[in-house]
PDB file of C-alpha atoms in Angstrom:
ATOM      1  CA  MET A  21       7.840 175.819  88.337  1.00  0.00           C
ATOM      2  CA  SER A  22       5.785 175.931  91.523  1.00  0.00           C
ATOM      3  CA  LYS A  23       6.573 174.095  94.722  1.00  0.00           C
ATOM      4  CA  THR A  24       4.782 170.790  95.276  1.00  0.00           C
ATOM      5  CA  SER A  25       2.544 170.184  98.276  1.00  0.00           C
ATOM      6  CA  PRO A  26       3.206 167.269 100.660  1.00  0.00           C
ATOM      7  CA  LYS A  27      -0.580 166.834 100.931  1.00  0.00           C
ATOM      8  CA  VAL A  28      -0.784 166.256  97.173  1.00  0.00           C
ATOM      9  CA  ASP A  29       2.179 163.869  97.399  1.00  0.00           C
ATOM     10  CA  ALA A  30       0.169 161.846  99.956  1.00  0.00           C
ATOM     11  CA  PHE A  31      -2.955 162.013  97.766  1.00  0.00           C
ATOM     12  CA  LEU A  32      -1.057 160.604  94.800  1.00  0.00           C
ATOM     13  CA  ARG A  33       0.242 157.668  96.849  1.00  0.00           C
ATOM     14  CA  GLY A  34      -3.343 156.474  97.294  1.00  0.00           C
ATOM     15  CA  GLU A  35      -4.916 157.109  93.901  1.00  0.00           C
ATOM     16  CA  GLY A  36      -4.247 153.776  92.189  1.00  0.00           C
ATOM     17  CA  LYS A  37      -4.745 153.606  88.446  1.00  0.00           C
ATOM     18  CA  TRP A  38      -4.824 157.384  87.852  1.00  0.00           C
ATOM     19  CA  VAL A  39      -1.431 158.124  89.430  1.00  0.00           C
ATOM     20  CA  PRO A  40       0.510 158.208  86.119  1.00  0.00           C
ATOM     21  CA  ALA A  41      -2.070 160.532  84.530  1.00  0.00           C
ATOM     22  CA  PHE A  42      -2.204 162.741  87.623  1.00  0.00           C
ATOM     23  CA  GLU A  43       1.589 162.989  87.778  1.00  0.00           C
ATOM     24  CA  ARG A  44       1.686 164.087  84.137  1.00  0.00           C
ATOM     25  CA  LEU A  45      -1.114 166.642  84.668  1.00  0.00           C
ATOM     26  CA  ARG A  46       0.569 167.871  87.836  1.00  0.00           C
ATOM     27  CA  ALA A  47       3.817 168.576  85.991  1.00  0.00           C
ATOM     28  CA  ILE A  48       1.972 170.528  83.284  1.00  0.00           C
ATOM     29  CA  ILE A  49      -0.003 172.571  85.803  1.00  0.00           C
ATOM     30  CA  LEU A  50       2.960 173.293  88.093  1.00  0.00           C
ATOM     31  CA  ALA A  51       4.973 174.533  85.093  1.00  0.00           C
ATOM     32  CA  SER A  52       2.409 177.348  84.827  1.00  0.00           C
ATOM     33  CA  GLY A  53       3.418 178.743  88.229  1.00  0.00           C
ATOM     34  CA  LEU A  54       0.130 178.059  90.033  1.00  0.00           C
ATOM     35  CA  ASP A  55       0.158 177.282  93.764  1.00  0.00           C
ATOM     36  CA  GLU A  56      -0.621 173.672  94.721  1.00  0.00           C
ATOM     37  CA  ASP A  57      -2.763 172.545  97.650  1.00  0.00           C
ATOM     38  CA  LEU A  58      -5.274 169.843  98.551  1.00  0.00           C
ATOM     39  CA  LYS A  59      -8.859 171.155  98.663  1.00  0.00           C
ATOM     40  CA  TRP A  60     -12.051 169.093  98.787  1.00  0.00           C
ATOM     41  CA  GLY A  61      -9.711 166.109  98.966  1.00  0.00           C
ATOM     42  CA  LYS A  62      -8.338 166.839  95.461  1.00  0.00           C
ATOM     43  CA  PRO A  63      -5.162 168.497  94.137  1.00  0.00           C
ATOM     44  CA  CYS A  64      -6.165 172.116  93.530  1.00  0.00           C
ATOM     45  CA  TYR A  65      -4.172 174.884  91.839  1.00  0.00           C
ATOM     46  CA  SER A  66      -4.662 178.565  92.538  1.00  0.00           C
ATOM     47  CA  LEU A  67      -3.436 182.025  91.623  1.00  0.00           C
ATOM     48  CA  ASP A  68      -3.177 184.499  94.514  1.00  0.00           C
ATOM     49  CA  GLY A  69      -5.676 182.423  96.508  1.00  0.00           C
ATOM     50  CA  ALA A  70      -8.224 182.072  93.678  1.00  0.00           C
ATOM     51  CA  ASN A  71      -8.849 178.494  92.552  1.00  0.00           C
ATOM     52  CA  VAL A  72      -8.058 178.012  88.855  1.00  0.00           C
ATOM     53  CA  CYS A  73      -8.190 174.237  88.329  1.00  0.00           C
ATOM     54  CA  LEU A  74      -8.112 170.884  90.061  1.00  0.00           C
ATOM     55  CA  MET A  75      -7.502 167.243  89.217  1.00  0.00           C
ATOM     56  CA  HIS A  76      -9.958 164.501  90.059  1.00  0.00           C
ATOM     57  CA  GLY A  77     -10.534 160.881  89.182  1.00  0.00           C
ATOM     58  CA  PHE A  78     -13.592 158.785  88.503  1.00  0.00           C
ATOM     59  CA  LYS A  79     -14.169 155.139  87.634  1.00  0.00           C
ATOM     60  CA  ASP A  80     -13.739 155.516  83.867  1.00  0.00           C
ATOM     61  CA  TYR A  81     -11.679 158.694  83.562  1.00  0.00           C
ATOM     62  CA  CYS A  82      -9.628 161.312  85.340  1.00  0.00           C
ATOM     63  CA  ALA A  83      -9.847 164.996  84.572  1.00  0.00           C
ATOM     64  CA  ILE A  84      -8.528 168.487  84.969  1.00  0.00           C
ATOM     65  CA  LEU A  85     -11.399 170.750  85.943  1.00  0.00           C
ATOM     66  CA  PHE A  86     -11.254 174.482  85.245  1.00  0.00           C
ATOM     67  CA  MET A  87     -13.280 176.461  87.787  1.00  0.00           C
ATOM     68  CA  LYS A  88     -14.225 179.088  85.185  1.00  0.00           C
ATOM     69  CA  GLY A  89     -14.044 176.685  82.257  1.00  0.00           C
ATOM     70  CA  ALA A  90     -17.178 178.130  80.680  1.00  0.00           C
ATOM     71  CA  LEU A  91     -15.045 181.204  79.878  1.00  0.00           C
ATOM     72  CA  VAL A  92     -12.100 179.247  78.394  1.00  0.00           C
ATOM     73  CA  ALA A  93     -12.131 179.388  74.593  1.00  0.00           C
ATOM     74  CA  ASP A  94     -12.418 175.702  73.664  1.00  0.00           C
ATOM     75  CA  THR A  95     -10.610 175.849  70.329  1.00  0.00           C
ATOM     76  CA  ALA A  96      -9.580 172.180  70.578  1.00  0.00           C
ATOM     77  CA  GLY A  97     -13.129 171.041  71.387  1.00  0.00           C
ATOM     78  CA  VAL A  98     -12.080 169.095  74.493  1.00  0.00           C
ATOM     79  CA  LEU A  99     -13.992 170.753  77.337  1.00  0.00           C
ATOM     80  CA  VAL A 100     -16.863 168.812  78.900  1.00  0.00           C
ATOM     81  CA  GLN A 101     -19.702 170.118  81.062  1.00  0.00           C
ATOM     82  CA  GLN A 102     -20.150 167.446  83.777  1.00  0.00           C
ATOM     83  CA  THR A 103     -23.926 167.809  83.995  1.00  0.00           C
ATOM     84  CA  LYS A 104     -26.483 170.248  82.603  1.00  0.00           C
ATOM     85  CA  ASP A 105     -26.651 171.931  86.023  1.00  0.00           C
ATOM     86  CA  VAL A 106     -22.940 172.837  86.162  1.00  0.00           C
ATOM     87  CA  GLN A 107     -22.758 176.479  85.145  1.00  0.00           C
ATOM     88  CA  SER A 108     -19.107 177.463  85.467  1.00  0.00           C
ATOM     89  CA  ALA A 109     -16.704 174.503  85.595  1.00  0.00           C
ATOM     90  CA  ARG A 110     -15.552 172.464  82.597  1.00  0.00           C
ATOM     91  CA  GLN A 111     -13.314 169.386  82.401  1.00  0.00           C
ATOM     92  CA  ILE A 112     -10.840 167.835  80.042  1.00  0.00           C
ATOM     93  CA  ARG A 113     -11.176 164.074  80.509  1.00  0.00           C
ATOM     94  CA  PHE A 114      -8.475 161.454  80.105  1.00  0.00           C
ATOM     95  CA  ALA A 115      -8.557 157.661  80.006  1.00  0.00           C
ATOM     96  CA  SER A 116      -4.788 157.248  80.450  1.00  0.00           C
ATOM     97  CA  ALA A 117      -1.467 158.995  81.040  1.00  0.00           C
ATOM     98  CA  ASP A 118      -0.730 158.531  77.327  1.00  0.00           C
ATOM     99  CA  GLU A 119      -3.813 160.587  76.529  1.00  0.00           C
ATOM    100  CA  VAL A 120      -2.569 163.336  78.858  1.00  0.00           C
ATOM    101  CA  SER A 121       0.781 163.272  77.021  1.00  0.00           C
ATOM    102  CA  ARG A 122      -0.953 163.516  73.625  1.00  0.00           C
ATOM    103  CA  LEU A 123      -2.907 166.558  74.824  1.00  0.00           C
ATOM    104  CA  GLU A 124      -0.044 168.129  76.788  1.00  0.00           C
ATOM    105  CA  ASN A 125       0.141 171.282  74.634  1.00  0.00           C
ATOM    106  CA  VAL A 126      -3.640 171.740  74.756  1.00  0.00           C
ATOM    107  CA  VAL A 127      -3.700 171.303  78.547  1.00  0.00           C
ATOM    108  CA  ALA A 128      -0.827 173.766  79.020  1.00  0.00           C
ATOM    109  CA  ASP A 129      -2.550 176.270  76.719  1.00  0.00           C
ATOM    110  CA  TYR A 130      -5.900 175.929  78.516  1.00  0.00           C
ATOM    111  CA  VAL A 131      -4.211 176.329  81.937  1.00  0.00           C
ATOM    112  CA  GLN A 132      -2.680 179.586  80.655  1.00  0.00           C
ATOM    113  CA  ARG A 133      -6.086 180.714  79.345  1.00  0.00           C
ATOM    114  CA  ALA A 134      -7.639 179.967  82.747  1.00  0.00           C
ATOM    115  CA  ILE A 135      -4.867 181.947  84.462  1.00  0.00           C
ATOM    116  CA  GLU A 136      -5.472 184.932  82.175  1.00  0.00           C
ATOM    117  CA  ILE A 137      -9.211 184.753  82.922  1.00  0.00           C
ATOM    118  CA  GLU A 138      -8.424 184.852  86.644  1.00  0.00           C
ATOM    119  CA  LYS A 139      -5.936 187.724  86.254  1.00  0.00           C
ATOM    120  CA  ALA A 140      -8.558 189.692  84.316  1.00  0.00           C
ATOM    121  CA  GLY A 141     -11.071 189.153  87.133  1.00  0.00           C
ATOM    122  CA  LEU A 142     -13.660 187.688  84.769  1.00  0.00           C
ATOM    123  CA  LYS A 143     -16.744 186.051  86.251  1.00  0.00           C
ATOM    124  CA  VAL A 144     -19.098 183.464  84.802  1.00  0.00           C
ATOM    125  CA  GLU A 145     -22.575 184.912  84.469  1.00  0.00           C
ATOM    126  CA  LYS A 146     -24.722 182.366  86.240  1.00  0.00           C
ATOM    127  CA  LYS A 147     -28.417 181.738  85.943  1.00  0.00           C
ATOM    128  CA  LYS A 148     -30.472 183.566  88.511  1.00  0.00           C
ATOM    129  CA  THR A 149     -32.597 181.542  90.925  1.00  0.00           C
ATOM    130  CA  GLU A 150     -35.765 182.639  89.150  1.00  0.00           C
ATOM    131  CA  ASP A 151     -34.438 181.052  85.930  1.00  0.00           C
ATOM    132  CA  PHE A 152     -34.458 177.554  87.490  1.00  0.00           C
ATOM    133  CA  ALA A 153     -37.425 175.255  86.901  1.00  0.00           C
ATOM    134  CA  VAL A 154     -39.773 174.896  89.864  1.00  0.00           C
ATOM    135  CA  ALA A 155     -41.256 171.405  90.192  1.00  0.00           C
ATOM    136  CA  GLU A 156     -45.039 171.513  89.906  1.00  0.00           C
ATOM    137  CA  GLU A 157     -45.391 169.713  93.245  1.00  0.00           C
ATOM    138  CA  PHE A 158     -43.338 172.375  95.005  1.00  0.00           C
ATOM    139  CA  GLN A 159     -45.106 175.224  93.200  1.00  0.00           C
ATOM    140  CA  ARG A 160     -48.462 173.903  94.466  1.00  0.00           C
ATOM    141  CA  ARG A 161     -47.178 173.764  98.053  1.00  0.00           C
ATOM    142  CA  LEU A 162     -45.768 177.301  97.825  1.00  0.00           C
ATOM    143  CA  GLY A 163     -49.124 178.545  96.540  1.00  0.00           C
ATOM    144  CA  ALA A 164     -51.022 176.831  99.353  1.00  0.00           C
ATOM    145  CA  ASP A 165     -48.722 177.749 102.258  1.00  0.00           C
ATOM    146  CA  ALA A 166     -47.723 181.395 102.744  1.00  0.00           C
ATOM    147  CA  GLY A 167     -45.372 180.464 105.591  1.00  0.00           C
ATOM    148  CA  LEU A 168     -43.504 178.024 103.365  1.00  0.00           C
ATOM    149  CA  LYS A 169     -43.344 180.588 100.574  1.00  0.00           C
ATOM    150  CA  ALA A 170     -41.910 183.198 102.969  1.00  0.00           C
ATOM    151  CA  ALA A 171     -39.398 180.718 104.440  1.00  0.00           C
ATOM    152  CA  PHE A 172     -38.250 179.655 100.967  1.00  0.00           C
ATOM    153  CA  GLY A 173     -37.954 183.299  99.915  1.00  0.00           C
ATOM    154  CA  ALA A 174     -35.794 183.989 102.973  1.00  0.00           C
ATOM    155  CA  LEU A 175     -33.257 181.292 102.007  1.00  0.00           C
ATOM    156  CA  THR A 176     -30.054 182.351 100.307  1.00  0.00           C
ATOM    157  CA  PRO A 177     -30.146 182.042  96.503  1.00  0.00           C
ATOM    158  CA  GLY A 178     -27.741 179.088  96.696  1.00  0.00           C
ATOM    159  CA  ARG A 179     -29.984 177.223  99.127  1.00  0.00           C
ATOM    160  CA  GLN A 180     -33.019 177.970  96.950  1.00  0.00           C
ATOM    161  CA  ARG A 181     -31.234 176.623  93.854  1.00  0.00           C
ATOM    162  CA  GLY A 182     -30.141 173.521  95.758  1.00  0.00           C
ATOM    163  CA  TRP A 183     -33.727 172.691  96.684  1.00  0.00           C
ATOM    164  CA  LEU A 184     -35.063 173.472  93.216  1.00  0.00           C
ATOM    165  CA  LEU A 185     -32.465 171.213  91.569  1.00  0.00           C
ATOM    166  CA  TYR A 186     -33.161 168.439  94.072  1.00  0.00           C
ATOM    167  CA  PHE A 187     -36.913 168.528  93.506  1.00  0.00           C
ATOM    168  CA  ALA A 188     -36.631 168.764  89.714  1.00  0.00           C
ATOM    169  CA  ALA A 189     -34.123 165.888  89.502  1.00  0.00           C
ATOM    170  CA  ALA A 190     -36.751 163.308  90.461  1.00  0.00           C
ATOM    171  CA  LYS A 191     -38.282 161.685  87.380  1.00  0.00           C
ATOM    172  CA  GLN A 192     -41.619 160.669  88.915  1.00  0.00           C
ATOM    173  CA  ALA A 193     -44.244 163.014  90.344  1.00  0.00           C
ATOM    174  CA  LYS A 194     -44.619 160.726  93.365  1.00  0.00           C
ATOM    175  CA  THR A 195     -40.907 161.040  94.156  1.00  0.00           C
ATOM    176  CA  ARG A 196     -40.939 164.829  93.642  1.00  0.00           C
ATOM    177  CA  ALA A 197     -43.932 165.142  96.000  1.00  0.00           C
ATOM    178  CA  ALA A 198     -42.215 162.975  98.628  1.00  0.00           C
ATOM    179  CA  ARG A 199     -39.046 165.065  98.382  1.00  0.00           C
ATOM    180  CA  VAL A 200     -41.038 168.286  98.791  1.00  0.00           C
ATOM    181  CA  GLU A 201     -42.886 166.973 101.852  1.00  0.00           C
ATOM    182  CA  ALA A 202     -39.674 165.742 103.469  1.00  0.00           C
ATOM    183  CA  ALA A 203     -37.939 169.068 102.789  1.00  0.00           C
ATOM    184  CA  ILE A 204     -40.621 171.370 104.192  1.00  0.00           C
ATOM    185  CA  PRO A 205     -39.476 171.206 107.863  1.00  0.00           C
ATOM    186  CA  ARG A 206     -35.895 171.973 106.805  1.00  0.00           C
ATOM    187  CA  ILE A 207     -36.962 174.876 104.594  1.00  0.00           C
ATOM    188  CA  LEU A 208     -39.093 176.266 107.428  1.00  0.00           C
ATOM    189  CA  ALA A 209     -35.999 175.998 109.663  1.00  0.00           C
ATOM    190  CA  GLY A 210     -33.975 178.043 107.150  1.00  0.00           C
ATOM    191  CA  GLN A 211     -31.860 175.122 105.998  1.00  0.00           C
ATOM    192  CA  GLY A 212     -30.527 174.293 102.576  1.00  0.00           C
ATOM    193  CA  ARG A 213     -30.252 170.872 100.995  1.00  0.00           C
ATOM    194  CA  ASP A 214     -26.697 170.357 102.243  1.00  0.00           C
ATOM    195  CA  ASP A 215     -27.086 171.835 105.754  1.00  0.00           C
TER     196      ASP A 215
END
């Protein structure tokens, strides 16, 4: 069993209704031998510095998230893709500590599968930037402004995907157009959505 992290101890003291579920998940994960730390404000478990899984809570559920969950064979049919845009990670969701206990063997098995995936050095094949939808409003601006097209092309693929997802997420054309116009100065400055 791995050593616990004082930072995760402190996290658990402040997590309210999910503490019993998190404590149960923590015991299962630590029994696998993974290293425990707090990353992104969440308990995270790694193998030789590579993140394997983390625990996080939401209003209606808590979850164990596998970083390369798309590669985990989901024989129990419990893995959930958070949104259609999440390419790699998958969750197992729980509504209570009792549910964690009922799925204890599945969780332990999936943690071992995730560890084996990491040991094997497997990678999730992600969509390329050119495979993402380009909002019509942004496509028009790129076609009309060579400087904008060059600046967007000079962004890292991650920054390009961030902008494309942001523009496409708006339901109305008016909102997409407003987002594009507001983003243009940042794109020209070489910035991504989260910069």
